[in-house]
Amino acid sequence: GESVGLHLPTLSVQEGDNSIINCAYSNSASDYFIWYKQESGKGPQFIIDIRSNMDKRQGQRVTVLLNKTVKHLSLQIAATQPGDSAVYFCAENWGDQSGGSNYKLTFGKGTLLTVNP
Amino acid sequence: EPEVTQTPSHQVTQMGQEVILRCVPISNHLYFYWYRQILGQKVEFLVSFYNNEISEKSEIFDDQFSVERPDGSNFTLKIRSTKLEDSAMYFCASRTSGKTDTQYFGPGTRLTVL
């Protein structure tokens, strides 16, 4: 079926440690993946994205890895800070890269990241 | 930095009443979306809108729901006769038409149906 799910619902880390949040997807046609961060009472905030023609992408303190063979996505946060505490969602979409598609997003359930000082 | 805005932040209504949730997408964006999130659950797609018409809708988006872009800036979601199960956070999102397909989300409207 079409689904995106997360391996761990909660993750607790110490400040300064690296965090790894995992996500599995089942739609082999998905060609675009996004990680969002959602703080309490706020909307999803874009963190980083990756297209299916890549297996790694780095941003500021974050790295996304894509393994299409096993349909697995991960978000790595370096030197995790208390401000990183939030729920993290992976989302996938598929469609025409020319921009003619709706690009609706299918979200996973989310992982709650708690950073302990 | 441009952002999607939504009003109101919290709407309380009685079952059976009509509600209109408002969104102002980012000004140069062309695709607009509504999603909802029931408390503690994942974000679910409701509808996408492009070129003044619905381009896709989910099973959730039944005849009680409608969307409109009444002018060049606002994008609204109307629920004609609210049900208890409509209680949720409703998020508006928008994106450009280019290859950068990132959808940017608003802060959401919390709808409480009593």
PDB file of C-alpha atoms in Angstrom:
ATOM      1  CA  GLY A   1       0.000   0.000   0.000  1.00  0.00           C
ATOM      2  CA  GLU A   2       0.975   3.636   0.117  1.00  0.00           C
ATOM      3  CA  SER A   3       2.356   4.408   3.525  1.00  0.00           C
ATOM      4  CA  VAL A   4       5.149   6.120   5.317  1.00  0.00           C
ATOM      5  CA  GLY A   5       6.038   5.002   8.779  1.00  0.00           C
ATOM      6  CA  LEU A   6       8.610   5.582  11.465  1.00  0.00           C
ATOM      7  CA  HIS A   7      10.603   2.960  13.301  1.00  0.00           C
ATOM      8  CA  LEU A   8      10.678   4.705  16.698  1.00  0.00           C
ATOM      9  CA  PRO A   9       7.929   6.871  18.112  1.00  0.00           C
ATOM     10  CA  THR A  10      10.211   8.550  20.693  1.00  0.00           C
ATOM     11  CA  LEU A  11      13.885   9.351  20.902  1.00  0.00           C
ATOM     12  CA  SER A  12      15.652  10.871  23.878  1.00  0.00           C
ATOM     13  CA  VAL A  13      19.212  12.166  23.555  1.00  0.00           C
ATOM     14  CA  GLN A  14      21.678  14.214  25.526  1.00  0.00           C
ATOM     15  CA  GLU A  15      22.520  17.711  24.400  1.00  0.00           C
ATOM     16  CA  GLY A  16      25.521  17.616  22.111  1.00  0.00           C
ATOM     17  CA  ASP A  17      24.927  14.060  20.956  1.00  0.00           C
ATOM     18  CA  ASN A  18      24.015  13.166  17.404  1.00  0.00           C
ATOM     19  CA  SER A  19      20.442  12.077  16.715  1.00  0.00           C
ATOM     20  CA  ILE A  20      19.237   9.676  14.073  1.00  0.00           C
ATOM     21  CA  ILE A  21      15.563   9.486  13.184  1.00  0.00           C
ATOM     22  CA  ASN A  22      14.436   6.744  10.837  1.00  0.00           C
ATOM     23  CA  CYS A  23      11.581   6.376   8.408  1.00  0.00           C
ATOM     24  CA  ALA A  24      10.349   3.587   6.162  1.00  0.00           C
ATOM     25  CA  TYR A  25       8.305   4.119   3.061  1.00  0.00           C
ATOM     26  CA  SER A  26       6.471   1.592   0.993  1.00  0.00           C
ATOM     27  CA  ASN A  27       5.681   3.354  -2.283  1.00  0.00           C
ATOM     28  CA  SER A  28       8.486   2.528  -4.675  1.00  0.00           C
ATOM     29  CA  ALA A  29       7.193   5.253  -7.003  1.00  0.00           C
ATOM     30  CA  SER A  30       8.010   7.962  -4.462  1.00  0.00           C
ATOM     31  CA  ASP A  31      10.650  10.249  -5.870  1.00  0.00           C
ATOM     32  CA  TYR A  32      10.817  13.090  -3.409  1.00  0.00           C
ATOM     33  CA  PHE A  33      11.173  13.007   0.359  1.00  0.00           C
ATOM     34  CA  ILE A  34      11.040  15.715   2.951  1.00  0.00           C
ATOM     35  CA  TRP A  35      11.716  15.968   6.651  1.00  0.00           C
ATOM     36  CA  TYR A  36       9.595  18.338   8.641  1.00  0.00           C
ATOM     37  CA  LYS A  37       9.930  19.480  12.229  1.00  0.00           C
ATOM     38  CA  GLN A  38       6.833  20.299  14.227  1.00  0.00           C
ATOM     39  CA  GLU A  39       7.009  22.111  17.517  1.00  0.00           C
ATOM     40  CA  SER A  40       4.086  22.080  19.875  1.00  0.00           C
ATOM     41  CA  GLY A  41       1.193  24.171  18.556  1.00  0.00           C
ATOM     42  CA  LYS A  42       2.918  25.035  15.291  1.00  0.00           C
ATOM     43  CA  GLY A  43       2.775  23.897  11.707  1.00  0.00           C
ATOM     44  CA  PRO A  44       5.312  21.576  10.079  1.00  0.00           C
ATOM     45  CA  GLN A  45       8.562  23.378   9.353  1.00  0.00           C
ATOM     46  CA  PHE A  46      10.686  22.285   6.415  1.00  0.00           C
ATOM     47  CA  ILE A  47      14.103  20.934   7.396  1.00  0.00           C
ATOM     48  CA  ILE A  48      15.609  19.217   4.392  1.00  0.00           C
ATOM     49  CA  ASP A  49      14.576  17.321   1.295  1.00  0.00           C
ATOM     50  CA  ILE A  50      16.055  14.771  -1.039  1.00  0.00           C
ATOM     51  CA  ARG A  51      15.180  13.474  -4.465  1.00  0.00           C
ATOM     52  CA  SER A  52      15.277   9.835  -5.393  1.00  0.00           C
ATOM     53  CA  ASN A  53      18.284  10.342  -7.678  1.00  0.00           C
ATOM     54  CA  MET A  54      20.391  11.099  -4.619  1.00  0.00           C
ATOM     55  CA  ASP A  55      21.335   9.010  -1.603  1.00  0.00           C
ATOM     56  CA  LYS A  56      22.622  11.735   0.662  1.00  0.00           C
ATOM     57  CA  ARG A  57      22.081  15.401   1.193  1.00  0.00           C
ATOM     58  CA  GLN A  58      23.540  17.683   3.818  1.00  0.00           C
ATOM     59  CA  GLY A  59      22.272  20.866   5.334  1.00  0.00           C
ATOM     60  CA  GLN A  60      23.232  22.881   8.351  1.00  0.00           C
ATOM     61  CA  ARG A  61      23.742  20.277  11.120  1.00  0.00           C
ATOM     62  CA  VAL A  62      21.345  17.900   9.334  1.00  0.00           C
ATOM     63  CA  THR A  63      21.903  15.105   6.869  1.00  0.00           C
ATOM     64  CA  VAL A  64      19.307  13.031   5.104  1.00  0.00           C
ATOM     65  CA  LEU A  65      20.150   9.578   3.819  1.00  0.00           C
ATOM     66  CA  LEU A  66      18.034   7.678   1.341  1.00  0.00           C
ATOM     67  CA  ASN A  67      18.325   3.964   0.740  1.00  0.00           C
ATOM     68  CA  LYS A  68      16.014   3.074  -2.101  1.00  0.00           C
ATOM     69  CA  THR A  69      16.927  -0.593  -1.982  1.00  0.00           C
ATOM     70  CA  VAL A  70      15.257  -1.034   1.389  1.00  0.00           C
ATOM     71  CA  LYS A  71      12.982   2.013   1.125  1.00  0.00           C
ATOM     72  CA  HIS A  72      14.493   3.710   4.125  1.00  0.00           C
ATOM     73  CA  LEU A  73      15.057   7.346   4.949  1.00  0.00           C
ATOM     74  CA  SER A  74      16.927   8.795   7.889  1.00  0.00           C
ATOM     75  CA  LEU A  75      17.543  12.203   9.356  1.00  0.00           C
ATOM     76  CA  GLN A  76      20.754  12.808  11.217  1.00  0.00           C
ATOM     77  CA  ILE A  77      21.064  15.833  13.469  1.00  0.00           C
ATOM     78  CA  ALA A  78      24.562  16.696  14.587  1.00  0.00           C
ATOM     79  CA  ALA A  79      25.280  18.169  18.008  1.00  0.00           C
ATOM     80  CA  THR A  80      21.629  18.071  19.033  1.00  0.00           C
ATOM     81  CA  GLN A  81      20.439  21.115  20.944  1.00  0.00           C
ATOM     82  CA  PRO A  82      17.455  21.641  23.255  1.00  0.00           C
ATOM     83  CA  GLY A  83      15.849  23.698  20.498  1.00  0.00           C
ATOM     84  CA  ASP A  84      15.767  20.586  18.347  1.00  0.00           C
ATOM     85  CA  SER A  85      13.180  19.025  20.646  1.00  0.00           C
ATOM     86  CA  ALA A  86      10.088  18.490  18.516  1.00  0.00           C
ATOM     87  CA  VAL A  87       8.184  15.889  16.527  1.00  0.00           C
ATOM     88  CA  TYR A  88       9.889  14.985  13.278  1.00  0.00           C
ATOM     89  CA  PHE A  89       7.912  13.759  10.298  1.00  0.00           C
ATOM     90  CA  CYS A  90       9.094  12.280   7.087  1.00  0.00           C
ATOM     91  CA  ALA A  91       6.894  12.837   4.068  1.00  0.00           C
ATOM     92  CA  GLU A  92       6.950  11.475   0.583  1.00  0.00           C
ATOM     93  CA  ASN A  93       5.458  12.343  -2.719  1.00  0.00           C
ATOM     94  CA  TRP A  94       5.585  11.213  -6.272  1.00  0.00           C
ATOM     95  CA  GLY A  95       4.672  12.679  -9.560  1.00  0.00           C
ATOM     96  CA  ASP A  96       5.750  14.443 -12.652  1.00  0.00           C
ATOM     97  CA  GLN A  97       8.952  16.383 -12.043  1.00  0.00           C
ATOM     98  CA  SER A  98       7.943  18.957 -14.626  1.00  0.00           C
ATOM     99  CA  GLY A  99       5.788  20.607 -12.024  1.00  0.00           C
ATOM    100  CA  GLY A 100       2.490  19.428 -13.420  1.00  0.00           C
ATOM    101  CA  SER A 101       1.686  17.167 -10.522  1.00  0.00           C
ATOM    102  CA  ASN A 102      -0.152  18.023  -7.352  1.00  0.00           C
ATOM    103  CA  TYR A 103       2.681  16.761  -5.193  1.00  0.00           C
ATOM    104  CA  LYS A 104       0.441  15.916  -2.297  1.00  0.00           C
ATOM    105  CA  LEU A 105       2.437  14.763   0.669  1.00  0.00           C
ATOM    106  CA  THR A 106       1.975  11.528   2.566  1.00  0.00           C
ATOM    107  CA  PHE A 107       3.235  11.860   6.115  1.00  0.00           C
ATOM    108  CA  GLY A 108       4.470   9.350   8.600  1.00  0.00           C
ATOM    109  CA  LYS A 109       3.216   9.346  12.159  1.00  0.00           C
ATOM    110  CA  GLY A 110       6.185  11.203  13.593  1.00  0.00           C
ATOM    111  CA  THR A 111       8.995  10.709  16.071  1.00  0.00           C
ATOM    112  CA  LEU A 112       9.178  12.773  19.223  1.00  0.00           C
ATOM    113  CA  LEU A 113      12.739  13.909  19.835  1.00  0.00           C
ATOM    114  CA  THR A 114      13.554  15.016  23.360  1.00  0.00           C
ATOM    115  CA  VAL A 115      16.912  16.629  24.043  1.00  0.00           C
ATOM    116  CA  ASN A 116      18.074  16.490  27.652  1.00  0.00           C
ATOM    117  CA  PRO A 117      20.374  19.281  28.854  1.00  0.00           C
TER     118      PRO A 117
ATOM    119  CA  GLU B   1      11.141  35.601   5.008  1.00  0.00           C
ATOM    120  CA  PRO B   2       7.732  35.037   3.383  1.00  0.00           C
ATOM    121  CA  GLU B   3       5.417  32.707   5.246  1.00  0.00           C
ATOM    122  CA  VAL B   4       1.995  31.178   5.061  1.00  0.00           C
ATOM    123  CA  THR B   5      -0.453  32.731   7.510  1.00  0.00           C
ATOM    124  CA  GLN B   6      -3.726  31.337   8.821  1.00  0.00           C
ATOM    125  CA  THR B   7      -6.670  32.752  10.734  1.00  0.00           C
ATOM    126  CA  PRO B   8      -8.109  32.211  13.208  1.00  0.00           C
ATOM    127  CA  SER B   9      -5.603  30.350  15.335  1.00  0.00           C
ATOM    128  CA  HIS B  10      -8.422  28.666  17.229  1.00  0.00           C
ATOM    129  CA  GLN B  11     -12.052  28.237  16.220  1.00  0.00           C
ATOM    130  CA  VAL B  12     -14.705  26.787  18.504  1.00  0.00           C
ATOM    131  CA  THR B  13     -18.046  25.915  16.971  1.00  0.00           C
ATOM    132  CA  GLN B  14     -21.178  23.941  17.643  1.00  0.00           C
ATOM    133  CA  MET B  15     -21.865  20.745  15.756  1.00  0.00           C
ATOM    134  CA  GLY B  16     -23.807  21.452  12.583  1.00  0.00           C
ATOM    135  CA  GLN B  17     -22.492  24.982  12.187  1.00  0.00           C
ATOM    136  CA  GLU B  18     -20.527  26.225   9.204  1.00  0.00           C
ATOM    137  CA  VAL B  19     -16.924  27.318   9.605  1.00  0.00           C
ATOM    138  CA  ILE B  20     -14.522  29.037   7.253  1.00  0.00           C
ATOM    139  CA  LEU B  21     -10.799  28.707   7.806  1.00  0.00           C
ATOM    140  CA  ARG B  22      -8.619  31.271   6.111  1.00  0.00           C
ATOM    141  CA  CYS B  23      -5.148  31.133   4.705  1.00  0.00           C
ATOM    142  CA  VAL B  24      -2.860  33.569   2.950  1.00  0.00           C
ATOM    143  CA  PRO B  25      -0.311  31.560   0.965  1.00  0.00           C
ATOM    144  CA  ILE B  26       3.122  32.835   0.028  1.00  0.00           C
ATOM    145  CA  SER B  27       2.563  35.423  -2.672  1.00  0.00           C
ATOM    146  CA  ASN B  28       4.370  33.873  -5.646  1.00  0.00           C
ATOM    147  CA  HIS B  29       3.132  30.358  -4.986  1.00  0.00           C
ATOM    148  CA  LEU B  30       0.695  28.703  -7.334  1.00  0.00           C
ATOM    149  CA  TYR B  31      -0.266  25.410  -5.661  1.00  0.00           C
ATOM    150  CA  PHE B  32      -2.287  25.410  -2.495  1.00  0.00           C
ATOM    151  CA  TYR B  33      -3.166  22.660  -0.053  1.00  0.00           C
ATOM    152  CA  TRP B  34      -5.177  21.886   3.022  1.00  0.00           C
ATOM    153  CA  TYR B  35      -4.103  19.194   5.459  1.00  0.00           C
ATOM    154  CA  ARG B  36      -5.484  18.228   8.814  1.00  0.00           C
ATOM    155  CA  GLN B  37      -3.994  16.650  11.893  1.00  0.00           C
ATOM    156  CA  ILE B  38      -6.164  15.010  14.511  1.00  0.00           C
ATOM    157  CA  LEU B  39      -4.561  15.289  17.939  1.00  0.00           C
ATOM    158  CA  GLY B  40      -1.678  12.868  18.288  1.00  0.00           C
ATOM    159  CA  GLN B  41      -1.944  11.577  14.745  1.00  0.00           C
ATOM    160  CA  LYS B  42      -0.148  12.204  11.502  1.00  0.00           C
ATOM    161  CA  VAL B  43      -0.813  15.003   9.077  1.00  0.00           C
ATOM    162  CA  GLU B  44      -3.348  13.973   6.413  1.00  0.00           C
ATOM    163  CA  PHE B  45      -3.858  15.424   2.967  1.00  0.00           C
ATOM    164  CA  LEU B  46      -7.288  16.921   2.282  1.00  0.00           C
ATOM    165  CA  VAL B  47      -7.160  18.796  -1.003  1.00  0.00           C
ATOM    166  CA  SER B  48      -4.903  20.460  -3.523  1.00  0.00           C
ATOM    167  CA  PHE B  49      -5.827  23.500  -5.588  1.00  0.00           C
ATOM    168  CA  TYR B  50      -4.267  24.925  -8.707  1.00  0.00           C
ATOM    169  CA  ASN B  51      -5.382  27.342 -11.385  1.00  0.00           C
ATOM    170  CA  ASN B  52      -8.621  28.050  -9.536  1.00  0.00           C
ATOM    171  CA  GLU B  53      -9.781  24.498  -9.329  1.00  0.00           C
ATOM    172  CA  ILE B  54      -9.378  21.419  -7.184  1.00  0.00           C
ATOM    173  CA  SER B  55      -6.688  19.185  -8.642  1.00  0.00           C
ATOM    174  CA  GLU B  56      -6.945  16.358  -6.138  1.00  0.00           C
ATOM    175  CA  LYS B  57      -8.897  15.549  -2.999  1.00  0.00           C
ATOM    176  CA  SER B  58      -8.813  12.776  -0.439  1.00  0.00           C
ATOM    177  CA  GLU B  59     -11.607  10.588   0.839  1.00  0.00           C
ATOM    178  CA  ILE B  60     -11.875  12.872   3.837  1.00  0.00           C
ATOM    179  CA  PHE B  61     -12.803  15.800   1.619  1.00  0.00           C
ATOM    180  CA  ASP B  62     -16.477  14.993   1.130  1.00  0.00           C
ATOM    181  CA  ASP B  63     -19.388  17.188   0.083  1.00  0.00           C
ATOM    182  CA  GLN B  64     -19.283  19.034   3.385  1.00  0.00           C
ATOM    183  CA  PHE B  65     -15.940  20.553   2.454  1.00  0.00           C
ATOM    184  CA  SER B  66     -15.183  23.193  -0.133  1.00  0.00           C
ATOM    185  CA  VAL B  67     -12.273  25.434  -0.990  1.00  0.00           C
ATOM    186  CA  GLU B  68     -12.099  28.787  -2.641  1.00  0.00           C
ATOM    187  CA  ARG B  69      -9.608  31.402  -3.686  1.00  0.00           C
ATOM    188  CA  PRO B  70     -11.876  34.441  -3.619  1.00  0.00           C
ATOM    189  CA  ASP B  71      -9.178  36.938  -4.490  1.00  0.00           C
ATOM    190  CA  GLY B  72      -5.491  37.054  -5.307  1.00  0.00           C
ATOM    191  CA  SER B  73      -4.317  36.387  -1.796  1.00  0.00           C
ATOM    192  CA  ASN B  74      -6.735  34.325   0.287  1.00  0.00           C
ATOM    193  CA  PHE B  75      -7.393  30.595   0.190  1.00  0.00           C
ATOM    194  CA  THR B  76     -10.277  29.316   2.287  1.00  0.00           C
ATOM    195  CA  LEU B  77     -11.570  25.989   3.538  1.00  0.00           C
ATOM    196  CA  LYS B  78     -15.278  25.801   4.356  1.00  0.00           C
ATOM    197  CA  ILE B  79     -16.950  23.053   6.321  1.00  0.00           C
ATOM    198  CA  ARG B  80     -20.697  23.403   5.827  1.00  0.00           C
ATOM    199  CA  SER B  81     -22.033  21.358   8.730  1.00  0.00           C
ATOM    200  CA  THR B  82     -19.352  20.487  11.222  1.00  0.00           C
ATOM    201  CA  LYS B  83     -19.202  17.153  12.986  1.00  0.00           C
ATOM    202  CA  LEU B  84     -17.450  16.226  16.195  1.00  0.00           C
ATOM    203  CA  GLU B  85     -14.875  14.269  14.219  1.00  0.00           C
ATOM    204  CA  ASP B  86     -13.894  17.401  12.298  1.00  0.00           C
ATOM    205  CA  SER B  87     -12.082  18.600  15.408  1.00  0.00           C
ATOM    206  CA  ALA B  88      -8.441  18.830  14.401  1.00  0.00           C
ATOM    207  CA  MET B  89      -5.625  21.161  13.432  1.00  0.00           C
ATOM    208  CA  TYR B  90      -6.027  22.367   9.872  1.00  0.00           C
ATOM    209  CA  PHE B  91      -2.907  23.369   8.008  1.00  0.00           C
ATOM    210  CA  CYS B  92      -2.686  25.336   4.823  1.00  0.00           C
ATOM    211  CA  ALA B  93       0.382  24.886   2.614  1.00  0.00           C
ATOM    212  CA  SER B  94       1.619  26.370  -0.615  1.00  0.00           C
ATOM    213  CA  ARG B  95       4.407  25.840  -3.100  1.00  0.00           C
ATOM    214  CA  THR B  96       5.765  27.277  -6.298  1.00  0.00           C
ATOM    215  CA  SER B  97       5.369  25.607  -9.644  1.00  0.00           C
ATOM    216  CA  GLY B  98       9.069  25.105 -10.078  1.00  0.00           C
ATOM    217  CA  LYS B  99      11.178  22.056  -9.435  1.00  0.00           C
ATOM    218  CA  THR B 100      11.684  23.087  -5.842  1.00  0.00           C
ATOM    219  CA  ASP B 101       8.641  21.249  -4.681  1.00  0.00           C
ATOM    220  CA  THR B 102       8.823  22.133  -1.032  1.00  0.00           C
ATOM    221  CA  GLN B 103       5.476  22.821   0.543  1.00  0.00           C
ATOM    222  CA  TYR B 104       5.544  25.504   3.178  1.00  0.00           C
ATOM    223  CA  PHE B 105       3.005  25.178   5.947  1.00  0.00           C
ATOM    224  CA  GLY B 106       1.112  27.746   7.925  1.00  0.00           C
ATOM    225  CA  PRO B 107       0.840  27.657  11.721  1.00  0.00           C
ATOM    226  CA  GLY B 108      -2.552  25.980  11.585  1.00  0.00           C
ATOM    227  CA  THR B 109      -6.067  26.588  12.882  1.00  0.00           C
ATOM    228  CA  ARG B 110      -7.256  24.484  15.754  1.00  0.00           C
ATOM    229  CA  LEU B 111     -10.909  23.623  15.145  1.00  0.00           C
ATOM    230  CA  THR B 112     -12.913  22.418  18.111  1.00  0.00           C
ATOM    231  CA  VAL B 113     -16.422  21.147  17.423  1.00  0.00           C
ATOM    232  CA  LEU B 114     -18.650  20.849  20.479  1.00  0.00           C
TER     233      LEU B 114
END
